[in-house]
Coordinates of N, CA and C in Angstrom, one line a residue:
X24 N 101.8 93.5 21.9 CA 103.1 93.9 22.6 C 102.8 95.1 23.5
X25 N 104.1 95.1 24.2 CA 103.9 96.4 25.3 C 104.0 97.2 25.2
X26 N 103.1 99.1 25.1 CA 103.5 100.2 24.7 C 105.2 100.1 24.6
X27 N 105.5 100.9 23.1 CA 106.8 101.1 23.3 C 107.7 101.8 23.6
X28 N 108.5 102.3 24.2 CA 109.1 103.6 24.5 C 109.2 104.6 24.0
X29 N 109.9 105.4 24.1 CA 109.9 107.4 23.3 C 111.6 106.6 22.7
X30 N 111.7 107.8 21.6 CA 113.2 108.1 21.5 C 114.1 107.6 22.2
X31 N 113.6 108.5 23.3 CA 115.1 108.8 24.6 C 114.7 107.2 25.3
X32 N 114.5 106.2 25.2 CA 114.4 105.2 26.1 C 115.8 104.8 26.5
X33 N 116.0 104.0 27.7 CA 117.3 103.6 28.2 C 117.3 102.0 27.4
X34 N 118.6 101.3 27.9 CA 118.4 99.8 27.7 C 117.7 99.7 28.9
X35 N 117.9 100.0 29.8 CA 116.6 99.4 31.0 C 115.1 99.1 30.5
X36 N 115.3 100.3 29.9 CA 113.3 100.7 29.9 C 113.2 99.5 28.4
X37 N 114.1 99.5 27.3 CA 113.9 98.5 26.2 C 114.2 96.8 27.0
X38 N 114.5 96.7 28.1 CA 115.0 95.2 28.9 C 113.5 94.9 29.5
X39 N 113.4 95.8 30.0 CA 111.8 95.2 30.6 C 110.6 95.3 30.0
X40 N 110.5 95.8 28.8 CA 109.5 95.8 28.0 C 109.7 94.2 27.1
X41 N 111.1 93.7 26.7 CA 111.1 92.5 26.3 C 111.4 91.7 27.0
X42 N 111.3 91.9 28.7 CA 111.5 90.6 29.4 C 109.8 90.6 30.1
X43 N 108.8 91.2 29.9 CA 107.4 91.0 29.9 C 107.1 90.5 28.9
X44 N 107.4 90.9 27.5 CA 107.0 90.3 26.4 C 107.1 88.2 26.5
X45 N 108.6 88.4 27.2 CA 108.8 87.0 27.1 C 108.2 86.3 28.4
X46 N 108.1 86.9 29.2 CA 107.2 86.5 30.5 C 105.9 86.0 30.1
X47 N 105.0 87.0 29.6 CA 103.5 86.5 29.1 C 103.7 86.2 28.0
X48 N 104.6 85.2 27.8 CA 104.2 84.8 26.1 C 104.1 85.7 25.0
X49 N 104.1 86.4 25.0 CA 104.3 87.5 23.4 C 105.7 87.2 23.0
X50 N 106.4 86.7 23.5 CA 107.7 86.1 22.3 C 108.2 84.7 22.9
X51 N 107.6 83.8 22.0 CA 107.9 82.3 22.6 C 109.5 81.7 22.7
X52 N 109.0 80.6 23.2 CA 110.8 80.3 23.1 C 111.2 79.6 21.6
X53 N 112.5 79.9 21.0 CA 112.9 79.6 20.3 C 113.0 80.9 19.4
X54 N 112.3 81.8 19.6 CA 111.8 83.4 18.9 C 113.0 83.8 18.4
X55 N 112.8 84.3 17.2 CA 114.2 84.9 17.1 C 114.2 86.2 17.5
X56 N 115.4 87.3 18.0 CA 115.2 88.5 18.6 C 116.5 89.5 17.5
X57 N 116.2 89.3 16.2 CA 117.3 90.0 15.1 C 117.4 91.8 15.7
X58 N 119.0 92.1 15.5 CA 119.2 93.2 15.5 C 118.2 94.3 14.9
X59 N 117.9 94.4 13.5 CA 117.5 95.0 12.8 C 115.8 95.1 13.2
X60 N 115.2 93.8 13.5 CA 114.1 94.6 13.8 C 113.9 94.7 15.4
X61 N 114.8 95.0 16.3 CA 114.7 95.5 17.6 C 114.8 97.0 17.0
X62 N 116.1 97.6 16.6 CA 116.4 98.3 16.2 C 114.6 99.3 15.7
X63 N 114.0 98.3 14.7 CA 113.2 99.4 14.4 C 111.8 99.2 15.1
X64 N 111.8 98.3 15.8 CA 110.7 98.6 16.5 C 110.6 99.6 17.7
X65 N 112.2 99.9 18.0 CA 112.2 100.6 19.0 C 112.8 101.8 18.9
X66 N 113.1 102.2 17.8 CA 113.4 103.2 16.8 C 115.1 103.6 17.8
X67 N 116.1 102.1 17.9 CA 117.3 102.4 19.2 C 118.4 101.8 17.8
X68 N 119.5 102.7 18.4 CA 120.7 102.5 17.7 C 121.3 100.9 18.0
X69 N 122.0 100.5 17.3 CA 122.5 99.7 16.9 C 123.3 98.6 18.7
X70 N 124.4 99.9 19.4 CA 124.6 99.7 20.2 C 124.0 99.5 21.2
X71 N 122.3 100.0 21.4 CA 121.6 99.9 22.5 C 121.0 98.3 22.0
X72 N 121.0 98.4 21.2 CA 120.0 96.9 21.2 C 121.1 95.9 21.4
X73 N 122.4 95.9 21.0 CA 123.7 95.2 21.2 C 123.2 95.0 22.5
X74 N 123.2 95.7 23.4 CA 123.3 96.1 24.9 C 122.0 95.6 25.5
X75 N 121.1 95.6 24.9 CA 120.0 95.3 25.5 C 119.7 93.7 25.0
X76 N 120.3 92.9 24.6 CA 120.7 91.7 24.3 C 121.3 91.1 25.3
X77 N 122.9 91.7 25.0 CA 123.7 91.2 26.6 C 123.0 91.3 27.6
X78 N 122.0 92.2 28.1 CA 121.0 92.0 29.5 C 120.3 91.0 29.3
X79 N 119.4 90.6 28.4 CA 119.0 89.7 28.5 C 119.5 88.1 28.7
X80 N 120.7 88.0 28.1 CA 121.3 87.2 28.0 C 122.1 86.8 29.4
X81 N 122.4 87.7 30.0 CA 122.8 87.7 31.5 C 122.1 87.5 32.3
X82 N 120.4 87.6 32.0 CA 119.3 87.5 32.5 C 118.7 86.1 32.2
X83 N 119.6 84.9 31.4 CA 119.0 83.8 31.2 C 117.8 83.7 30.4
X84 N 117.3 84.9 29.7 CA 115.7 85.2 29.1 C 116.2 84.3 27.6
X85 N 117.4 84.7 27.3 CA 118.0 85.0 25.9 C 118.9 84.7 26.1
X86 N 119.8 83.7 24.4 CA 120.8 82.6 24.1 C 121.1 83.7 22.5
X87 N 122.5 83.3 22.7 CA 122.7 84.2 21.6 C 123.9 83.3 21.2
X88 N 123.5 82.8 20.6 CA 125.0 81.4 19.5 C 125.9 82.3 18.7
X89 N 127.2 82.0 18.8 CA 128.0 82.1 18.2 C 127.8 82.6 16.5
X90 N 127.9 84.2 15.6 CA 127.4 84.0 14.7 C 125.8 83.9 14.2
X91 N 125.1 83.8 15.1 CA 123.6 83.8 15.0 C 123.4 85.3 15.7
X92 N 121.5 85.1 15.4 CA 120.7 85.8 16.0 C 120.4 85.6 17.5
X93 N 120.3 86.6 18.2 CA 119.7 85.8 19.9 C 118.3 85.6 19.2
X94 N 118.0 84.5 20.8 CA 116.6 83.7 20.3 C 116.3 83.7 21.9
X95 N 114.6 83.6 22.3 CA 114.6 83.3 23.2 C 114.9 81.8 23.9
X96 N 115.4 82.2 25.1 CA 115.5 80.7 25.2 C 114.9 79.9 25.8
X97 N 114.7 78.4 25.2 CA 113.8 77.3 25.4 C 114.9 76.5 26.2
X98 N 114.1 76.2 27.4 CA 114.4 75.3 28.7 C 114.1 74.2 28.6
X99 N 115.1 73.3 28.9 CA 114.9 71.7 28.8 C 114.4 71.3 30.3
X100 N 113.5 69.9 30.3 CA 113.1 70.0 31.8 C 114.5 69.9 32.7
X101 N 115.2 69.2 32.4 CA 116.5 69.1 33.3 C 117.1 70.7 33.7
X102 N 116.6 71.5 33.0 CA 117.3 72.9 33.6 C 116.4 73.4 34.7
X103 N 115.2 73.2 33.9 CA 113.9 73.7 34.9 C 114.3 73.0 36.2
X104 N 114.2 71.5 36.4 CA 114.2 70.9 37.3 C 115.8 71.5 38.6
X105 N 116.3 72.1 37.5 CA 118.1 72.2 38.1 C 117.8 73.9 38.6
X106 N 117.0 74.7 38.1 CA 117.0 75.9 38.4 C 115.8 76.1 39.8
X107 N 114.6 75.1 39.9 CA 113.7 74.7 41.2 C 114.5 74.1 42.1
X108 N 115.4 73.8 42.1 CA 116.3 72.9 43.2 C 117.0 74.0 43.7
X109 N 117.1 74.7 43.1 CA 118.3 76.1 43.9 C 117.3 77.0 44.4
X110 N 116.0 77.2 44.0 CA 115.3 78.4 44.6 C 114.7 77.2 46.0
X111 N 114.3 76.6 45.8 CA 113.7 75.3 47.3 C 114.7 75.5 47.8
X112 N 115.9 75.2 47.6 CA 117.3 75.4 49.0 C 117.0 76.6 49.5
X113 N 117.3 77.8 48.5 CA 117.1 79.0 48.8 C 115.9 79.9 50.0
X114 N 115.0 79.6 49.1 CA 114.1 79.9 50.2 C 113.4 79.1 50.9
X115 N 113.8 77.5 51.2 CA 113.6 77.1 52.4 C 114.8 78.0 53.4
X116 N 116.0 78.0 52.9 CA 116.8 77.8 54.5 C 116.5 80.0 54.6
X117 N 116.0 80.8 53.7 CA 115.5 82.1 54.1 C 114.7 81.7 55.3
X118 N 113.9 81.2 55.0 CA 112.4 80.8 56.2 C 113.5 80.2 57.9
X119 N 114.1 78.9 57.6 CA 114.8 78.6 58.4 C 115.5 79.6 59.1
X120 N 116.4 80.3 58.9 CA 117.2 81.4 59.6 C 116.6 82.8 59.5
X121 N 115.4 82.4 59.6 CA 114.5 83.9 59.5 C 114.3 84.0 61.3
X122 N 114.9 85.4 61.4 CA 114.4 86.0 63.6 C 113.4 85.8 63.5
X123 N 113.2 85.2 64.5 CA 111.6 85.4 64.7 C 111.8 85.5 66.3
X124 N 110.5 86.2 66.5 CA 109.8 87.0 66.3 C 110.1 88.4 65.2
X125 N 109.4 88.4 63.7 CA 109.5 89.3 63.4 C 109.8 91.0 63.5
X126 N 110.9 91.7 63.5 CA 110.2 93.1 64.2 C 109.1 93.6 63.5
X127 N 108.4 94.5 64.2 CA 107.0 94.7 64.0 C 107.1 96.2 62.1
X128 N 108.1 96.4 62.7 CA 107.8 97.1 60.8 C 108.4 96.4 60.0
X129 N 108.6 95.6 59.9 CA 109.1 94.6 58.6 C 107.7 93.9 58.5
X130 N 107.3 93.4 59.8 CA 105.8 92.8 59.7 C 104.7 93.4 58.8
X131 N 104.9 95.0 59.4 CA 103.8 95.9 58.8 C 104.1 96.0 57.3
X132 N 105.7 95.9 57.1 CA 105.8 96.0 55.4 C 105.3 94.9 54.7
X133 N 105.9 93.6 55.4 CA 105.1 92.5 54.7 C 103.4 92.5 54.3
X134 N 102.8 93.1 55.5 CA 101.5 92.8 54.9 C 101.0 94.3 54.4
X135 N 101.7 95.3 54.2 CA 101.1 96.6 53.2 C 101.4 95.6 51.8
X136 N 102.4 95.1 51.4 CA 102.7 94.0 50.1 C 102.0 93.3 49.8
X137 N 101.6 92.9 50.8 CA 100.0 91.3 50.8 C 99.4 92.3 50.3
X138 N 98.4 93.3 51.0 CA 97.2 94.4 50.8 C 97.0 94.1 49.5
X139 N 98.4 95.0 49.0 CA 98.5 95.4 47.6 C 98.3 94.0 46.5
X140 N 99.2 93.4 46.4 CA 98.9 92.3 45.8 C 97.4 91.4 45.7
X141 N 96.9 91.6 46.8 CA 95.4 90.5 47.3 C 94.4 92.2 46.2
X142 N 94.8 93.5 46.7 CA 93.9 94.0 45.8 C 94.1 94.5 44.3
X143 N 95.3 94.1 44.0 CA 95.1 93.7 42.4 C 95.0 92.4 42.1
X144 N 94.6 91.4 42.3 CA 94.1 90.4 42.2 C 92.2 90.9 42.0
X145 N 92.1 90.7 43.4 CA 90.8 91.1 43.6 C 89.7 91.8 42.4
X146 N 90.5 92.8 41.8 CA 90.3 93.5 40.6 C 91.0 93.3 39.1
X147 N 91.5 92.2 39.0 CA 91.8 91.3 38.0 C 92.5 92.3 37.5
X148 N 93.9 93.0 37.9 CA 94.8 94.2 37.4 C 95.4 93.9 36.3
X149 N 96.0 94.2 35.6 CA 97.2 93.9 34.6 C 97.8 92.9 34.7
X150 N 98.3 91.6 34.4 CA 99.3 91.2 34.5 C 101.1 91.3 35.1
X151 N 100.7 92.6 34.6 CA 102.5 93.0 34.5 C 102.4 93.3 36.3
X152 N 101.4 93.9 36.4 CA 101.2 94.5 37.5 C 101.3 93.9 39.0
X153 N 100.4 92.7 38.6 CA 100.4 92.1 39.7 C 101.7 90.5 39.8
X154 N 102.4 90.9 38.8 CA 103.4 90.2 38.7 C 104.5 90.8 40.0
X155 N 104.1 92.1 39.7 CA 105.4 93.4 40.1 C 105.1 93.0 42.0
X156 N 103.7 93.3 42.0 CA 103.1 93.7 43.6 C 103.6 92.1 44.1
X157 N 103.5 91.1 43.4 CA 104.1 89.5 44.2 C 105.2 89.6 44.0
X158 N 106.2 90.3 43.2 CA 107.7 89.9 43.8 C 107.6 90.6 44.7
X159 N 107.1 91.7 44.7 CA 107.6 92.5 45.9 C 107.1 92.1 47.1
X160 N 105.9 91.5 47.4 CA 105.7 90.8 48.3 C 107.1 89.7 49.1
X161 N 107.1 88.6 47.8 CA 108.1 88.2 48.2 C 109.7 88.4 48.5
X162 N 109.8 89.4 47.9 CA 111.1 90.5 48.3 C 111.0 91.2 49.7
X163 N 109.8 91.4 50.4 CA 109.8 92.0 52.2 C 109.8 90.7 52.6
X164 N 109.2 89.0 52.0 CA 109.1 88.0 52.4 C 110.4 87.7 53.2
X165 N 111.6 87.4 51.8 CA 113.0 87.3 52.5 C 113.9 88.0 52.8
X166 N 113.4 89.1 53.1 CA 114.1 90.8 53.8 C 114.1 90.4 55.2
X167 N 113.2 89.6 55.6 CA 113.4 89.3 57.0 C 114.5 87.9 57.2
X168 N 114.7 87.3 56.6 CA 116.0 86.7 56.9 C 117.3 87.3 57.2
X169 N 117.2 88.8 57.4 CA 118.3 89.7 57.3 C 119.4 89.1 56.7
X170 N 119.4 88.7 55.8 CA 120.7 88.1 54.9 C 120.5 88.7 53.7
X171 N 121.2 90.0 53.1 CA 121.5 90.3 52.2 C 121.4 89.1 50.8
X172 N 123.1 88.7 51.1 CA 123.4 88.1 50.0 C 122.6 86.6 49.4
X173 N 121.9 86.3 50.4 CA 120.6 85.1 50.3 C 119.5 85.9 49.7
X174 N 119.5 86.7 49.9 CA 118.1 87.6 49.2 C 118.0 87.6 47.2
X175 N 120.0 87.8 47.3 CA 120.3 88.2 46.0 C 119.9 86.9 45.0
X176 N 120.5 86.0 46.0 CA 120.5 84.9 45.1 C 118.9 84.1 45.0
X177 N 118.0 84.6 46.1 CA 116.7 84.4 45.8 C 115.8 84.7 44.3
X178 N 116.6 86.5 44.2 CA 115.8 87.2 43.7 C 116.5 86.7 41.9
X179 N 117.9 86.6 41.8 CA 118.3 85.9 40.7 C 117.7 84.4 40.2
X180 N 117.5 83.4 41.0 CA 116.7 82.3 40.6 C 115.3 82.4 40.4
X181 N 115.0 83.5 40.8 CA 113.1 84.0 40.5 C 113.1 84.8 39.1
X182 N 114.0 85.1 38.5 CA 114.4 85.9 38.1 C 114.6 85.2 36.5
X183 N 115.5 84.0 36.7 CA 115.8 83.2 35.9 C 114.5 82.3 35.5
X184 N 114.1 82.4 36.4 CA 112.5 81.0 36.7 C 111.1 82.0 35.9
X185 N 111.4 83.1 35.5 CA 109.9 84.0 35.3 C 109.5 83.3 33.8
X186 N 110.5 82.9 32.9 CA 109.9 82.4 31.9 C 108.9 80.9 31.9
X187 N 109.0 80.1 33.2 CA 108.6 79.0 33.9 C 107.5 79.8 34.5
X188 N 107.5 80.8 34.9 CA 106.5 80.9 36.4 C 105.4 81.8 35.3
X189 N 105.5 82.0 34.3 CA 104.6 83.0 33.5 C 103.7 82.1 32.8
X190 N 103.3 80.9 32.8 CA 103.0 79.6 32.5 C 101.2 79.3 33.1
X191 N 101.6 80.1 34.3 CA 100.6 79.9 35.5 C 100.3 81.1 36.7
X192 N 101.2 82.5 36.0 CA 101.5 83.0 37.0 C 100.4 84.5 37.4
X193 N 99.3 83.9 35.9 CA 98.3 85.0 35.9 C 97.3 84.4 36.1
X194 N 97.1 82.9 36.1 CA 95.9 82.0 36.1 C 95.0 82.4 37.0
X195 N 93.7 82.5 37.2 CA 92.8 83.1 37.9 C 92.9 82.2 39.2
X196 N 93.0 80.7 38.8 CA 92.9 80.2 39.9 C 93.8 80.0 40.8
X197 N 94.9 80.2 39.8 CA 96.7 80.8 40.9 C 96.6 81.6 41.7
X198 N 96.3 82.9 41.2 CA 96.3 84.1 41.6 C 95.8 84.0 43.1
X199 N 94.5 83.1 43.1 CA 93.5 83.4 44.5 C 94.3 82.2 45.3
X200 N 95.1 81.4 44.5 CA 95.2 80.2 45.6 C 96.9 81.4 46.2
X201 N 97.2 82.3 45.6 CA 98.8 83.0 46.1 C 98.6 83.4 46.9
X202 N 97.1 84.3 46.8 CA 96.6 85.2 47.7 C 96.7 84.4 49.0
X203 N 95.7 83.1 49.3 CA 95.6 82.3 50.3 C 96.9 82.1 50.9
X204 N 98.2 81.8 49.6 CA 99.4 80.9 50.7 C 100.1 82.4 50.8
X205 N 100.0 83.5 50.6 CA 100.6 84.5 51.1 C 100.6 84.8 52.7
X206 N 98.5 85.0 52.6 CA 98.4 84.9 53.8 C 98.7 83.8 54.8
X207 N 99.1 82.9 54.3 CA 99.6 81.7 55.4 C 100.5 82.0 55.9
X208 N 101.5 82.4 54.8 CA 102.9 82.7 55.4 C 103.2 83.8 56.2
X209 N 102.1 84.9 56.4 CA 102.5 86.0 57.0 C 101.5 85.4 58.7
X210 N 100.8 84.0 58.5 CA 100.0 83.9 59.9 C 101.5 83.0 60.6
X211 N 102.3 82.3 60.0 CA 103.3 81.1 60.1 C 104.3 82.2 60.9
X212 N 104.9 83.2 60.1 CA 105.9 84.3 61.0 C 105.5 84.7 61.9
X213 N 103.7 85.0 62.3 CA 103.3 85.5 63.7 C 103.2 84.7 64.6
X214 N 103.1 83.4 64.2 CA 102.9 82.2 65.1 C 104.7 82.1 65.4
X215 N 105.5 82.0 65.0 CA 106.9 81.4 64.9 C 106.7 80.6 64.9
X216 N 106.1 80.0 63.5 CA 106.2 78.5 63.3 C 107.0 78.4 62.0
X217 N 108.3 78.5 62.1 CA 109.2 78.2 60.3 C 109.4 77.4 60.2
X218 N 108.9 75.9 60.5 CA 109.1 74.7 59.7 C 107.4 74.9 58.9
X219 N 106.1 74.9 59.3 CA 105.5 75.6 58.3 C 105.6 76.6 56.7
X220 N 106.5 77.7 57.7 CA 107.3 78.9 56.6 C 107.9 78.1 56.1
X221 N 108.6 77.2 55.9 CA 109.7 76.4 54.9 C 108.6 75.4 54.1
X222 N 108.0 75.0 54.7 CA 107.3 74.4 53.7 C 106.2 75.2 52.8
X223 N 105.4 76.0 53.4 CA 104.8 77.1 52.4 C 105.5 77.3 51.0
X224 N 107.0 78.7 51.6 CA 107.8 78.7 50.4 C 108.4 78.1 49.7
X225 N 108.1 76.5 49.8 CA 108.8 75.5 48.9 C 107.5 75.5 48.2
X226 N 105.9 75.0 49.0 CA 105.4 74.5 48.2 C 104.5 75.4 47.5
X227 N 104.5 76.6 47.3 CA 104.1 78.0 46.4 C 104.6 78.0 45.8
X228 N 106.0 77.4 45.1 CA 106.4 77.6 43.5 C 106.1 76.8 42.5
X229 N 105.4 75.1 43.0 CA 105.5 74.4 42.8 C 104.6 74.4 41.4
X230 N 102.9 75.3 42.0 CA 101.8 74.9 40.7 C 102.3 76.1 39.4
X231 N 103.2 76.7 38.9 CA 103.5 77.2 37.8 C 104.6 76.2 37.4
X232 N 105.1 75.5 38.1 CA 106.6 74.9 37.4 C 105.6 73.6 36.9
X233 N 104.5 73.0 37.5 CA 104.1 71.7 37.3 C 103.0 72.1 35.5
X234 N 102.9 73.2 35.9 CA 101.4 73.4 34.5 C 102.8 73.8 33.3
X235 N 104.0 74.3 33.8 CA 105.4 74.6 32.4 C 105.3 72.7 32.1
X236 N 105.5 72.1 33.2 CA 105.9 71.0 33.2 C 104.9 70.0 32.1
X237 N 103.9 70.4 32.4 CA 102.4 69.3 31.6 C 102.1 69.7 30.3
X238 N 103.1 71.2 29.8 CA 103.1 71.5 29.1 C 104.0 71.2 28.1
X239 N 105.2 71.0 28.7 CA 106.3 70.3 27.8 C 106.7 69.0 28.0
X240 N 106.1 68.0 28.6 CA 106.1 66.6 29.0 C 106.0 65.6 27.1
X241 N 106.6 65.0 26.7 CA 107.1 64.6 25.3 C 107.5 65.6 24.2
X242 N 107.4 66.7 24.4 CA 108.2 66.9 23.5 C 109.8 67.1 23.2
X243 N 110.2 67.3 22.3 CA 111.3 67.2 21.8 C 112.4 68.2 22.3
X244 N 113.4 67.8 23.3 CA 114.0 68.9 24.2 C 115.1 69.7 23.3
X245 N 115.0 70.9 23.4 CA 116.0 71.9 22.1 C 117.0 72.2 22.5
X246 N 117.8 72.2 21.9 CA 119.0 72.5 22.1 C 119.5 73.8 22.8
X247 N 120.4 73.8 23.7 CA 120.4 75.3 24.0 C 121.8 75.7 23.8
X248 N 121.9 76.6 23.1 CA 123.5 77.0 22.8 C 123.8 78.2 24.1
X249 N 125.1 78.3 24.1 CA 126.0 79.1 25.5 C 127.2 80.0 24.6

């Protein structure tokens, strides 16, 4: 597990320590997540772990039935397949209504993000870490669509998708092939070529959803309570 917090931890600081946990696999799906032992693993009152449930749960990480324990939750392919259909709309039509010509410091931000990302890769960094340096990549990515509220909803279906995308999302051979379609996408904005950029950011999400996918291909789809 992930160092734990101090005392004084927030629900923030206890939300992202169990939405890594559930990202890399240290709490599978179906996990159960009981009050009592959040409470003592995290030495947090009653109400914070209440509260740090509801985030999760708002966060799609976590299903909390009626009368039960939360559990993490297990995706059926039809949701996977339902939750990839909104981020492809998404960030195709980003790419589509992206100015171009780029301005040149959004440019320069894009690729200080590349840098960073290609050199925690490069040095086989943490996981957590170079999880963090590729959203953020992709977060200057669709900053240049100057659309706010398309951003949000980018950043919510990636968001929802990380228990899918953590599948594949540290693989060594991912990692180098992200590196490569990163820099595609930042050569595709210099060119102003966005039918390219639309197809890139569609087809970059594709090798973590397909290895979730080969991974749960016959088995037995679970039930997911609401």
């Amino acid at each position: 597990m992930n160092r734990e917090p101090s005392r004084s931890a927030s629900v923030a600081d206890i939300v992202a320590l169990l939405e890594a946990d559930i990202i890399f696999g240290r709490l599978r799906p179906n996990q159960e997540l009981t009050e009592d032992t959040l409470m003592e693993r995290f030495e947090a009152k009653r109400h914070v772990v209440r509260s740090v449930i509801q985030e999760l749960v708002g966060r799609r990480l976590v299903v909390k039935p009626r009368s039960r324990s939360a559990r993490v939750k297990d995706f059926t392919l039809e949701e996977v397949g339902e939750i990839y259909h909104m981020r492809e709309l998404l960030q195709r039509d980003a790419a589509l209504i992206m100015p171009l010509p780029a301005s040149a410091q959004a440019l320069a931000a894009l690729k200080e993000a590349y840098v960073k990302h290609a050199a925690a890769v490069s040095i086989a960094a943490d996981g957590s870490l170079i999880r963090r340096l590729n959203d953020q990549f992709h977060d200057q990515l669709f900053a240049l669509s100057c659309n706010r509220e398309l951003c949000k909803a980018i950043a919510f279906y990636t968001e929802v998708s990380n228990p899918i995308r953590s599948y594949g999302i540290v693989a060594p051979e991912w990692l180098q092939q992200a590196v490569r379609e990163h820099a595609a996408m930042i050569q595709a904005i210099e060119a102003q070529d966005r039918v390219a950029l639309a197809r890139l950011v569609v087809d970059h999400m594709q090798p973590t959803r397909q290895r979730w996918e080969s991974l749960h291909v016959g088995r037995a789809p679970q039930q997911n309570d609401h």
